[in-house]
Short mmCIF file of C-alpha atoms in Angstrom, two decimals:
data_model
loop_
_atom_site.label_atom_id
_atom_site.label_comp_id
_atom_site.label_asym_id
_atom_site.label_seq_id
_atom_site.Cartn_x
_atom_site.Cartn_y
_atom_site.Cartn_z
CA UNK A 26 -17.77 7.48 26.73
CA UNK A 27 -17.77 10.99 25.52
CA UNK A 28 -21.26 13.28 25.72
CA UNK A 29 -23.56 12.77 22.96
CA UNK A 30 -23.78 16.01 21.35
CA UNK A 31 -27.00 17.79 22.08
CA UNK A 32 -27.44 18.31 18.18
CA UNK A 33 -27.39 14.78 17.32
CA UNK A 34 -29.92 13.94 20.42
CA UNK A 35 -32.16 16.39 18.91
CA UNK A 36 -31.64 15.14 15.20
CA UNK A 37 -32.91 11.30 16.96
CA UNK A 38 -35.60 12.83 18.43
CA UNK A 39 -37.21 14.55 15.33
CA UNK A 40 -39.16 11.52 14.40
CA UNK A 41 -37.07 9.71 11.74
CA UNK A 42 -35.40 7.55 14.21
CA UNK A 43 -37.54 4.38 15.27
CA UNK A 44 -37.35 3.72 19.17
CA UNK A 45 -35.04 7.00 19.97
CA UNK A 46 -34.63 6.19 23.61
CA UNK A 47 -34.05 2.74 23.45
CA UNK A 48 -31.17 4.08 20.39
CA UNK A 49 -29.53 6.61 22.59
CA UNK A 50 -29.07 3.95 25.46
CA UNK A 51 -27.94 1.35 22.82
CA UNK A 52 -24.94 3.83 22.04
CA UNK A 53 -23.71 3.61 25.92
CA UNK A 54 -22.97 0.04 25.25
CA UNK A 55 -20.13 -2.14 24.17
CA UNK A 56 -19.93 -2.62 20.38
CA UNK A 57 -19.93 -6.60 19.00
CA UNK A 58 -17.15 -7.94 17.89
CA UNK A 59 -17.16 -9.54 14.43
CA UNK A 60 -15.38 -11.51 12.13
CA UNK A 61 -15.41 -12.56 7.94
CA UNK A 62 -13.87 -16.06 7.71
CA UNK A 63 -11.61 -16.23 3.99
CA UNK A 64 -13.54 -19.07 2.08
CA UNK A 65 -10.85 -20.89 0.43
CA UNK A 66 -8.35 -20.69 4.10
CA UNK A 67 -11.49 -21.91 6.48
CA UNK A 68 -11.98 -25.44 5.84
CA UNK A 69 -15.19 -25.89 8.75
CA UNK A 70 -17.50 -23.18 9.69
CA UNK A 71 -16.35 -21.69 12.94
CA UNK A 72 -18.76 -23.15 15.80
CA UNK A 73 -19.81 -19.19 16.20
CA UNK A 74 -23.53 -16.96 16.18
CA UNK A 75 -23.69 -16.60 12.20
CA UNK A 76 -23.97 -12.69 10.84
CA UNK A 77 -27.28 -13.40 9.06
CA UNK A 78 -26.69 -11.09 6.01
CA UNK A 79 -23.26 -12.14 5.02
CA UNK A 80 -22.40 -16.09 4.76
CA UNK A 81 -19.24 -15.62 5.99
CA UNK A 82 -19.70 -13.26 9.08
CA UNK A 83 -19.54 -14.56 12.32
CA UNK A 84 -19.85 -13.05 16.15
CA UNK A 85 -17.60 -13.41 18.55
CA UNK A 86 -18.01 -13.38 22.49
CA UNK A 87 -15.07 -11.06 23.67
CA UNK A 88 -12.44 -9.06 21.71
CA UNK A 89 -9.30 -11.31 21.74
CA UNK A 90 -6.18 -9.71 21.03
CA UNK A 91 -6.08 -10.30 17.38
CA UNK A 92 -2.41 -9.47 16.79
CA UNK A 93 -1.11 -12.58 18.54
CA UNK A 94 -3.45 -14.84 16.63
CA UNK A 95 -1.14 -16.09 13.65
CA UNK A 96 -4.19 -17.25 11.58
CA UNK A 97 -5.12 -13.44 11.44
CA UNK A 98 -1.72 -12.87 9.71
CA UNK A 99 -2.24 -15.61 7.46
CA UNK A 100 -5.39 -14.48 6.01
CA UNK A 101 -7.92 -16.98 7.37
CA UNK A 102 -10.21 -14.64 8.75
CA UNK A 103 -10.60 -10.47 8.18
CA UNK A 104 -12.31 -8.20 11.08
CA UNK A 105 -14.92 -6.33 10.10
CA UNK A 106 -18.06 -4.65 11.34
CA UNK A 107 -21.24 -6.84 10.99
CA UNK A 108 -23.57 -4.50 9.47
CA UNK A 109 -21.14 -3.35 6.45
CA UNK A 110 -21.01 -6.90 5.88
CA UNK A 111 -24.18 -6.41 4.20
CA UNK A 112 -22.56 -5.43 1.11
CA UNK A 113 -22.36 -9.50 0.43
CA UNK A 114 -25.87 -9.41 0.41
CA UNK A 115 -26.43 -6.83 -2.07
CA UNK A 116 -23.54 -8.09 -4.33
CA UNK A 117 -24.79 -11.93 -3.97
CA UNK A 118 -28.55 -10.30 -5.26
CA UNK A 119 -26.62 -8.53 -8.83
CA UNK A 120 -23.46 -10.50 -9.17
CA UNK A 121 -25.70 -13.79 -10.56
CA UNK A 122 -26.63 -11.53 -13.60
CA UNK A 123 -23.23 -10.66 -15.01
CA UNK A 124 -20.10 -12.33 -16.83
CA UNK A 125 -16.45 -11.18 -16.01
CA UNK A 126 -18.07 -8.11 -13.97
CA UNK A 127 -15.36 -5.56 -13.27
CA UNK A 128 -15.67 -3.72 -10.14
CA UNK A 129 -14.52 -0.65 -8.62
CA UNK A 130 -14.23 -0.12 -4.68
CA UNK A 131 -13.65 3.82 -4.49
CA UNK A 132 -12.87 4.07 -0.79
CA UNK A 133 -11.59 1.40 0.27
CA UNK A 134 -9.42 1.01 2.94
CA UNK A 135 -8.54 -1.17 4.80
CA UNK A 136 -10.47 -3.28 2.68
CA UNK A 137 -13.37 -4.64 4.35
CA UNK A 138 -15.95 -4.58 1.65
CA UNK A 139 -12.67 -5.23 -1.19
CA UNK A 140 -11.91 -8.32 0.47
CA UNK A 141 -15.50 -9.88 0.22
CA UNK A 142 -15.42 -8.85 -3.29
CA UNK A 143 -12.11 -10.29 -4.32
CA UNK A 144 -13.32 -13.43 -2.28
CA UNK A 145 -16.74 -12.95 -4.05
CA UNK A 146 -15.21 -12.98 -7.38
CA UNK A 147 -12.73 -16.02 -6.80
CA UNK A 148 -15.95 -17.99 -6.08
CA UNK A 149 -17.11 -17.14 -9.46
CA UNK A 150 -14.01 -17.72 -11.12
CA UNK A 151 -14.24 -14.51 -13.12
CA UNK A 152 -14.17 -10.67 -13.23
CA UNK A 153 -11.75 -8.08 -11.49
CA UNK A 154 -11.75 -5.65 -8.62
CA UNK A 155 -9.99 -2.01 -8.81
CA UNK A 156 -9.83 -1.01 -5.39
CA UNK A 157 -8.78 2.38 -4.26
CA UNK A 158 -7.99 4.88 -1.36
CA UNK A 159 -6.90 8.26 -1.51
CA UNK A 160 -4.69 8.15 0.52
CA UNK A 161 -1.50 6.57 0.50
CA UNK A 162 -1.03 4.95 3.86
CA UNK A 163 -4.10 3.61 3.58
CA UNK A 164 -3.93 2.59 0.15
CA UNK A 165 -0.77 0.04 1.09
CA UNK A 166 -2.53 -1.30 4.01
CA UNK A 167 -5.56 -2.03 1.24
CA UNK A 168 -2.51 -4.05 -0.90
CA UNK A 169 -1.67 -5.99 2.37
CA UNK A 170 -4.79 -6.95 3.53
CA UNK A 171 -6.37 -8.08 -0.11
CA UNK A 172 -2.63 -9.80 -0.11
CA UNK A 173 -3.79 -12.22 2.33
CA UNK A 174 -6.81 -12.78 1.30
CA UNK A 175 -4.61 -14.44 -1.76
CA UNK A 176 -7.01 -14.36 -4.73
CA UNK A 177 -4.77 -12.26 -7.28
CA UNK A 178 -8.11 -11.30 -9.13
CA UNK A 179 -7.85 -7.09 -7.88
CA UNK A 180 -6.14 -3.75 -9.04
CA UNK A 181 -5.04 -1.62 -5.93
CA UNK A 182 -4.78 1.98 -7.13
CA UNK A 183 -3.85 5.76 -5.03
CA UNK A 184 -5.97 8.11 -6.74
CA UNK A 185 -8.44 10.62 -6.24
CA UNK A 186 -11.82 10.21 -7.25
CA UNK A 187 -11.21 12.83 -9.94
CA UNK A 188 -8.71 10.56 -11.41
CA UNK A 189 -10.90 8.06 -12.73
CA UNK A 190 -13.20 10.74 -14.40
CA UNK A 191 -11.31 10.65 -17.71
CA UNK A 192 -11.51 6.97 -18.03
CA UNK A 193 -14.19 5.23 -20.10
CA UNK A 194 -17.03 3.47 -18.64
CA UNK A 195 -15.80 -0.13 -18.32
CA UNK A 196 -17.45 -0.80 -14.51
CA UNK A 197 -20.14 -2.86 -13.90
CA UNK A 198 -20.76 -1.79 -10.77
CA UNK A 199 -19.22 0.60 -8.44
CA UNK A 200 -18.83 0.31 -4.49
CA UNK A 201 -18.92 3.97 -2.68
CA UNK A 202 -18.49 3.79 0.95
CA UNK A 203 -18.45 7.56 1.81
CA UNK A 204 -16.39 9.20 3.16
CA UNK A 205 -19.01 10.30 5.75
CA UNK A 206 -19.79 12.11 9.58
CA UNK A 207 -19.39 8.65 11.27
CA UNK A 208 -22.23 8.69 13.43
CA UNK A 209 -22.49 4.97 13.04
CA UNK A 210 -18.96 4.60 14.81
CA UNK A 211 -19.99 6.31 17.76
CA UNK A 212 -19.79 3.42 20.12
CA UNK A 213 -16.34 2.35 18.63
CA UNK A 214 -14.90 5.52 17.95
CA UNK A 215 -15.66 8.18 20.69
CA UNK A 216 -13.25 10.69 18.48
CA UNK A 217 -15.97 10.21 15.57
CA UNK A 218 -18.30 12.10 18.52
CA UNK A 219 -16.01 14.60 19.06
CA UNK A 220 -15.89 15.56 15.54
CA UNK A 221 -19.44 15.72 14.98
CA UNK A 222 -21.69 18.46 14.05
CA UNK A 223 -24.48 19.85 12.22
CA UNK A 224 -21.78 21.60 9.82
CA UNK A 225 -19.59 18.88 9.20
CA UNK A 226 -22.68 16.62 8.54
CA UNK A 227 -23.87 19.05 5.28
CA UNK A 228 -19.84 19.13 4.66
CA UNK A 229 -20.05 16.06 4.34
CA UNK A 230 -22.73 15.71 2.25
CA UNK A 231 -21.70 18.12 -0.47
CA UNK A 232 -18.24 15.76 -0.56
CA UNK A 233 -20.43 12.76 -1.43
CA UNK A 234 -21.92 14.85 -4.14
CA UNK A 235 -18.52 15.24 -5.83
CA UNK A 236 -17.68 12.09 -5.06
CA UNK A 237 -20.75 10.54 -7.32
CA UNK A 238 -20.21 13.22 -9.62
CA UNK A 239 -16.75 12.07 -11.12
CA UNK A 240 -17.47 8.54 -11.00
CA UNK A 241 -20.98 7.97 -12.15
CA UNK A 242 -19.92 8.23 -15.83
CA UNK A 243 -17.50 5.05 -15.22
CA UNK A 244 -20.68 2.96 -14.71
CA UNK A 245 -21.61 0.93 -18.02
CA UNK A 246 -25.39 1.53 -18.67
CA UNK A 247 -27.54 -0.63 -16.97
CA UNK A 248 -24.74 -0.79 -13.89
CA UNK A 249 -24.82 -0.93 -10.23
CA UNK A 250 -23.80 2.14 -7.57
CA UNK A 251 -23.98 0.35 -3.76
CA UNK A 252 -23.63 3.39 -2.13
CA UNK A 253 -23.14 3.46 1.65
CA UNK A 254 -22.51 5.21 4.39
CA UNK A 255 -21.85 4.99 8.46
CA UNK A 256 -24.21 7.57 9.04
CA UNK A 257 -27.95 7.75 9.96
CA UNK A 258 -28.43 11.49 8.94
CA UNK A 259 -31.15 11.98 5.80
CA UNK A 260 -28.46 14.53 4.83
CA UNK A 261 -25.85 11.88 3.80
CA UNK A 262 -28.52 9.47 2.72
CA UNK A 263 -31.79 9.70 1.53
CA UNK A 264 -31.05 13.27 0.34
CA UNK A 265 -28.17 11.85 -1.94
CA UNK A 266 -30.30 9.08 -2.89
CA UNK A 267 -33.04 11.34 -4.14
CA UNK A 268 -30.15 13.92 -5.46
CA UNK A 269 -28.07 11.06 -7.53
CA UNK A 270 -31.67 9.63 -8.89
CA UNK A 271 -33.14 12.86 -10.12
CA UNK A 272 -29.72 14.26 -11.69
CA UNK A 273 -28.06 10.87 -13.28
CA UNK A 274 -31.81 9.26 -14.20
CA UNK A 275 -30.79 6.05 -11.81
CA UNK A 276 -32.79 3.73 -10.60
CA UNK A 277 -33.70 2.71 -7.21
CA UNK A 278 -33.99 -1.14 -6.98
CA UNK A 279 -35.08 -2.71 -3.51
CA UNK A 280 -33.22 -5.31 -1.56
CA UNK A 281 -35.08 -8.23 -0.04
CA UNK A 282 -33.66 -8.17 3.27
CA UNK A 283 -34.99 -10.85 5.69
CA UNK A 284 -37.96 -9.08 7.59
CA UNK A 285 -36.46 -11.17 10.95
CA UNK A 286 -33.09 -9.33 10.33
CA UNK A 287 -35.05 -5.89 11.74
CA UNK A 288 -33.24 -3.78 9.07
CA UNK A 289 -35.06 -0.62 8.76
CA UNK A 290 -36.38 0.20 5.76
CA UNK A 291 -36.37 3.88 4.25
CA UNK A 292 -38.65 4.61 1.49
CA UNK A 293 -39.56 8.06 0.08
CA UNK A 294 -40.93 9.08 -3.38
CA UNK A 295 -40.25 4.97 -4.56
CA UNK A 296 -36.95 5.24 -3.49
CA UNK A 297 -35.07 2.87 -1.23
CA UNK A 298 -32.57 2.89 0.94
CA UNK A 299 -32.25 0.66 4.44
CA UNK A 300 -30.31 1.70 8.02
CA UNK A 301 -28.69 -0.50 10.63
CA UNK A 302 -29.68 0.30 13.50
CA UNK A 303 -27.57 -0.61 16.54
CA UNK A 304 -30.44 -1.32 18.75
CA UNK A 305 -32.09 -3.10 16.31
CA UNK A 306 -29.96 -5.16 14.74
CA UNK A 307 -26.23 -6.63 15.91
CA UNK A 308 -23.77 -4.07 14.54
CA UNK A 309 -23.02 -0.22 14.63
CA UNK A 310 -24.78 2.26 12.30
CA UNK A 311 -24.95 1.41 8.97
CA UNK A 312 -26.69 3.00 5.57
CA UNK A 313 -27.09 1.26 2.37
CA UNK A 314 -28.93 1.59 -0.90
CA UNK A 315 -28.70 0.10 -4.51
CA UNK A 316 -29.22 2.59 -7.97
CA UNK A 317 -28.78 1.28 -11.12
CA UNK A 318 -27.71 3.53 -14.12
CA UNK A 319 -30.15 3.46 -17.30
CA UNK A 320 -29.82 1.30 -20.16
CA UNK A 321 -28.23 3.56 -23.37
CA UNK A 322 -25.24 3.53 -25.74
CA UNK A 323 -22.23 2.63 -23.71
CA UNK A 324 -18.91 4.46 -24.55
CA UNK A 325 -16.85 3.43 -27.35
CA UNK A 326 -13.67 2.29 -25.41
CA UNK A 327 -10.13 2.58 -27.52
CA UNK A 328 -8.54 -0.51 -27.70
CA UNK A 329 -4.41 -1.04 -26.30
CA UNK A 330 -2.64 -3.19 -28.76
CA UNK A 331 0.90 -3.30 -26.33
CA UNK A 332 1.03 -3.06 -22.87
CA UNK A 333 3.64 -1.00 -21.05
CA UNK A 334 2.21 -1.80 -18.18
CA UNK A 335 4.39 -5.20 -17.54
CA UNK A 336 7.27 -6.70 -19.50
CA UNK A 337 7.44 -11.14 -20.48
CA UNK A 338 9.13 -13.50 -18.99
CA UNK A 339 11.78 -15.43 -20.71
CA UNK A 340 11.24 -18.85 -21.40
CA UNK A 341 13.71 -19.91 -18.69
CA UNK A 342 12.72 -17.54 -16.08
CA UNK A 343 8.18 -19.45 -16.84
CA UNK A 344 10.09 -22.83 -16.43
CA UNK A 345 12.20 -21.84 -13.19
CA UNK A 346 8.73 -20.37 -11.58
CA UNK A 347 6.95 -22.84 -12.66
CA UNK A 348 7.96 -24.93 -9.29
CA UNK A 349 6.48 -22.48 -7.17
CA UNK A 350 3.33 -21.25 -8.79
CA UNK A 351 0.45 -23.05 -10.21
CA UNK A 352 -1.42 -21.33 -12.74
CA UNK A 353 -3.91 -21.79 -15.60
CA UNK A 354 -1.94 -20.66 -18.84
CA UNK A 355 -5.70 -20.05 -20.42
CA UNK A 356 -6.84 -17.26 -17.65
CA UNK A 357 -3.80 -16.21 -16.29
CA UNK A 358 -0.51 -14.32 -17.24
CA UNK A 359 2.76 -13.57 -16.16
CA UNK A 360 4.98 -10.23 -16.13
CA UNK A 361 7.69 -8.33 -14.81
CA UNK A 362 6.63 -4.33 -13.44
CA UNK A 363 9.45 -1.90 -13.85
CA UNK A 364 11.24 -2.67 -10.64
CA UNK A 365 11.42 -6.11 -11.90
CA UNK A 366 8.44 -7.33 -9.56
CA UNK A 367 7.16 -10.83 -11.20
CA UNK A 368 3.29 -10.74 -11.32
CA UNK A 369 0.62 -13.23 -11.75
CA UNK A 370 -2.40 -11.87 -12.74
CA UNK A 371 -6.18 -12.56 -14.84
CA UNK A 372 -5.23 -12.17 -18.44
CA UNK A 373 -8.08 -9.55 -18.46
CA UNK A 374 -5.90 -7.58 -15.89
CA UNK A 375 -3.82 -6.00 -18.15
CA UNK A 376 -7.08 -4.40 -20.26
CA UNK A 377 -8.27 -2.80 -17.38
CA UNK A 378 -5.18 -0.95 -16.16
CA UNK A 379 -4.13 0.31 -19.19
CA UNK A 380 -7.40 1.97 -19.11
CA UNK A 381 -7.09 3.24 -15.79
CA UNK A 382 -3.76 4.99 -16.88
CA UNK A 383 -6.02 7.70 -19.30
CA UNK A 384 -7.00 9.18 -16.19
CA UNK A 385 -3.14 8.63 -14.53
CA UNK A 386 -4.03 6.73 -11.97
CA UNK A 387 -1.67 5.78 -9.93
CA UNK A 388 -1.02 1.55 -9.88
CA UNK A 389 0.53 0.30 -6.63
CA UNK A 390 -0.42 -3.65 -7.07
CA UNK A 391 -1.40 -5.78 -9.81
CA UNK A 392 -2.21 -9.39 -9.53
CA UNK A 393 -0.31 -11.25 -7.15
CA UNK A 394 3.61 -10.38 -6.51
CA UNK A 395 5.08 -13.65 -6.60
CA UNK A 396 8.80 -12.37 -6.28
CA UNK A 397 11.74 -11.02 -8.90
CA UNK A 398 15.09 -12.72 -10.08
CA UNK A 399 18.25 -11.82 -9.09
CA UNK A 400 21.20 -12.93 -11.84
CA UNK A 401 18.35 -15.82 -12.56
CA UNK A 402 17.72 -16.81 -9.41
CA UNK A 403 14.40 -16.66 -8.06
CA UNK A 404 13.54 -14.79 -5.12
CA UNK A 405 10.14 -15.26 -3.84
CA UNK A 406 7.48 -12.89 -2.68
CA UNK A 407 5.99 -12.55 0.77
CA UNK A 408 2.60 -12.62 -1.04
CA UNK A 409 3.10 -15.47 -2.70
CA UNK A 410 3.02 -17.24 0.35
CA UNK A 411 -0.38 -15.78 0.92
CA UNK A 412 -1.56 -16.78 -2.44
CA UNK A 413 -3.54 -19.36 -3.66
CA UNK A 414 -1.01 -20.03 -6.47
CA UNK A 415 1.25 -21.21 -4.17
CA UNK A 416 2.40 -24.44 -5.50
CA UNK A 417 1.75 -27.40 -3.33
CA UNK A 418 5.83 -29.15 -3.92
CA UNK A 419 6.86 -26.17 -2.18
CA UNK A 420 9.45 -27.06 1.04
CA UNK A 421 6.82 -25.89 3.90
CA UNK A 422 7.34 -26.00 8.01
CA UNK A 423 4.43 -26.37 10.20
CA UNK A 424 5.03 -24.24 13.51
CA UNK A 425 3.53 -24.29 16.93
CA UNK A 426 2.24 -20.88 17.97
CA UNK A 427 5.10 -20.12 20.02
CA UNK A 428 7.63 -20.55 17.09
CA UNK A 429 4.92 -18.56 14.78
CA UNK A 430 4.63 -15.92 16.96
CA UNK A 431 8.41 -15.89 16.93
CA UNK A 432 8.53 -15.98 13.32
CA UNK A 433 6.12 -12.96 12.94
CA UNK A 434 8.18 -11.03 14.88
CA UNK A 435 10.85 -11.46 12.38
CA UNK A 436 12.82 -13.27 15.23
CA UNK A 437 15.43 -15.85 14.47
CA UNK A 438 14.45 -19.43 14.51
CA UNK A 439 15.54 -22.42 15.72
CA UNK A 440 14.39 -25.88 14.57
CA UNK A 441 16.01 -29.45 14.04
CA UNK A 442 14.64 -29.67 10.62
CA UNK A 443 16.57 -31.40 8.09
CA UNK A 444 16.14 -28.71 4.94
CA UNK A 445 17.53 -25.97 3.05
CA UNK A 446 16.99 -23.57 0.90
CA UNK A 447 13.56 -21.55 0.81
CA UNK A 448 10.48 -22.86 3.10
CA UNK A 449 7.10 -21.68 3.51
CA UNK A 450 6.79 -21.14 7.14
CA UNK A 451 2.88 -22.58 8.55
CA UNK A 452 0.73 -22.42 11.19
CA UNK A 453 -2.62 -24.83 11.35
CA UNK A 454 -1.44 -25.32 7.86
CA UNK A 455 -1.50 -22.19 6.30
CA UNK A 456 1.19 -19.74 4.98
CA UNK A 457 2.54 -16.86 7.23
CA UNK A 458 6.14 -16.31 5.36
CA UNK A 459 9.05 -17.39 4.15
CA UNK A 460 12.14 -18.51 5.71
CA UNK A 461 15.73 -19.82 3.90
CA UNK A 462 17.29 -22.36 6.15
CA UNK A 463 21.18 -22.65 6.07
CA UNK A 464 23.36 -25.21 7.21
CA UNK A 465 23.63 -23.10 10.00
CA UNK A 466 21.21 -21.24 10.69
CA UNK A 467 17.35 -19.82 9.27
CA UNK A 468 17.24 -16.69 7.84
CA UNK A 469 13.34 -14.98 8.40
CA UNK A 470 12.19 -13.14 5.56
CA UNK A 471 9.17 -11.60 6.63
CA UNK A 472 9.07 -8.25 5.38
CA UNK A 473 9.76 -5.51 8.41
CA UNK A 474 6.53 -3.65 7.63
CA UNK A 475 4.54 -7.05 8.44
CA UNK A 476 6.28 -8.18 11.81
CA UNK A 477 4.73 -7.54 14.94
CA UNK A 478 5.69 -4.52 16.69
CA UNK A 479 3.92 -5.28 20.19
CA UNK A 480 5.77 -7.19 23.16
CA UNK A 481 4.77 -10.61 23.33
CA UNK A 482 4.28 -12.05 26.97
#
């Protein structure tokens, strides 16, 4: 492990910092390894230690290699850090107040806090997600991962925060994981050491400042900001609390974490935020606080009679997909993007991203793909596999773990299996791909940017 800088030991020894020596030992040991099960692709509760704050968060013992486990590929569980699963919690406490809440996740990849959201949502049976990154790596990797999570109920946009400034305020509550000094990843991460100090900490700061800045007028009155961090600092935290309170009018609202869940609890002036604590509670470093914006005349949002956004579907080409996607005709539509992507997607989809394009924000994924036609033939999608439209007449193939592995290499199969045409490919009974089997041989269709790259032993 790299040297804790002397800065940062001197910051935990000021007096904010409960039990500093106990802390600074606590960083010189391994980090837990966590997982978020997918609700609708996890029939039984894993037999694991629970993740008290999120009810899908469980521990695991050891690491295991998680790109060899095909059920990762499939979507059935997600990997994330236990404390920043805490954002369930928080959600769970405001979500039970709204209707058809839409939601923005500013920084979001790889889509940790998105995917309990979307998942969150699909639970509900209502309201949609725009999540974004910046940057555009990341940003496809967010598409991906809320891919397998299958629920078709999200917007994945590639846009600075500065983008959405110029669009009305149609959020009911916005997520803000900072971009931030990482001193919370200091266990996982010793390169989030290296990079810290004093300077980039206020650097830092001033960023999240901005950041609030052009989004805050997004947020409907009476809305939610769950702003976070990875950080400990008051810099990044409590001072932005204080900062966003006393310049936007928000409110600070408390959150009834479970005293035995040893969440520390900042309060200053009646405001409220709350720190995770590695050597108090199982996780890394963690900061997270709830503000709601005043109530007050919301803005008068100008309606979109057309969409440009998405072309229809010919009657032929709804009766031809009809045999691989179920969908309710009341809640859900169908259209073709300018590349001639087929989309399924929340009739209240469409709404939202027209509004996102008055501040040109760039859309990269809409719905679920389901797949395009090609001289009226259908050709399906990769993430309709993944989806939970996936109609159940659909020719499927259960595979061992050998032959999936095999499969999610984008290796060429062989099986005595008397079909052709297209086949969902499964493992344990879930989705990894597609395959089209041919009198003589199986062609895998697993897209190259999804196959495993590591050598399999």
């Amino acid at each position: 492990m790299s040297k804790i800088p002397d800065a940062f030991i001197d910051f935990i020894n000021s007096g904010r910092t409960p039990e500093p020596t106990l802390f600074l030992s606590t960083l010189r040991e391994g980090s837990p390894t966590s997982i978020r099960i997918n609700p609708s692709k996890n029939i039984e509760n894993p037999q694991l230690e629970i993740v008290p704050w999120c009810a899908w968060g469980y521990y695991l013992s050891e690491r295991p290699i998680f790109t060899l486990d095909p059920s990762f590929h499939a979507g059935k569980y997600y990997v994330q850090e236990a404390s920043s699963m805490s954002v369930y919690y928080v959600l769970d406490m405001i979500l039970t107040k709204m209707n058809n809440p839409v939601i923005l996740d500013i920084s979001a990849a790889p889509g940790g806090k998105s995917t309990i959201i979307s998942s969150m949502l699909k639970s509900r049976n209502d309201g949609i997600l725009v999540s974004n990154d910046i940057i555009s790596s990341r940003a496809y990797t967010l598409k991906y991962n809320l891919a397998k999570e299958g629920n078709g109920n999200t917007i994945v946009t590639n846009a600075h925060p500065k983008s959405f400034a110029k669009i009305p305020s149609i959020f009911d509550i916005i997520v803000v994981d900072a971009p931030c000094s990482g001193e919370g990843l200091f266990r996982k991460d010793p390169s989030a050491m290296q990079e810290w100090s004093p300077e980039n900490v206020q650097m830092c700061a001033a960023r999240q400042k901005d950041i609030i800045s052009d989004l805050i007028g997004l947020l409907k009155p009476s809305g939610y900001l769950v702003y976070s961090t990875c950080t400990y600092n008051a810099s990044e935290n409590m001072e932005n609390i204080h900062h966003f309170i006393e310049k936007y009018g928000l409110r600070s609202i408390p959150i009834q974490f479970d005293k035995d869940w040893h969440i520390f609890e900042d309060t200053e002036n009646g405001n409220f935020g709350y720190q995770f604590y590695p050597h108090r509670t199982k996780g890394e470093g963690f900061f997270i606080s709830l503000l709601q914006k005043p109530n007050g005349n919301d803005v008068q949002i100008r309606e979109h009679r057309t969409s440009t956004l998405l072309r229809p579907l010919s009657k032929r080409q709804i009766e031809e997909i009809s045999t691989w996607v179920q969908w309710n005709a009341d809640f859900e539509s169908l259209g073709i993007d300018k590349v001639d992507n087929v989309h399924l997607l929340p009739n209240t989809c469409i709404d939202i991203a027209e509004k996102l394009k008055l501040g040109k924000v760039q859309i990269i994924d809409i719905g679920t793909t389901i797949g395009t036609f090609k001289k009226d033939i259908f050709i399906p999608h990769h993430h309709l596999a993944l989806s939970k439209n996936l109609h159940t007449t659909v020719q499927k193939c259960e595979l061992n773990k050998s032959q999936a592995l095999q499969f999610l290499k984008k290796e060429n199969l062989v099986l005595d299996m008397n079909m052709t045409g297209w086949v969902c490919m499964l493992f344990e009974g879930l989705p990894i791909g597609w395959a089209k089997f041919l009198p003589n041989r199986i062609n895998n269709y697993l897209p190259s940017e999804y196959a495993i790259k590591m050598d399999i032993k």
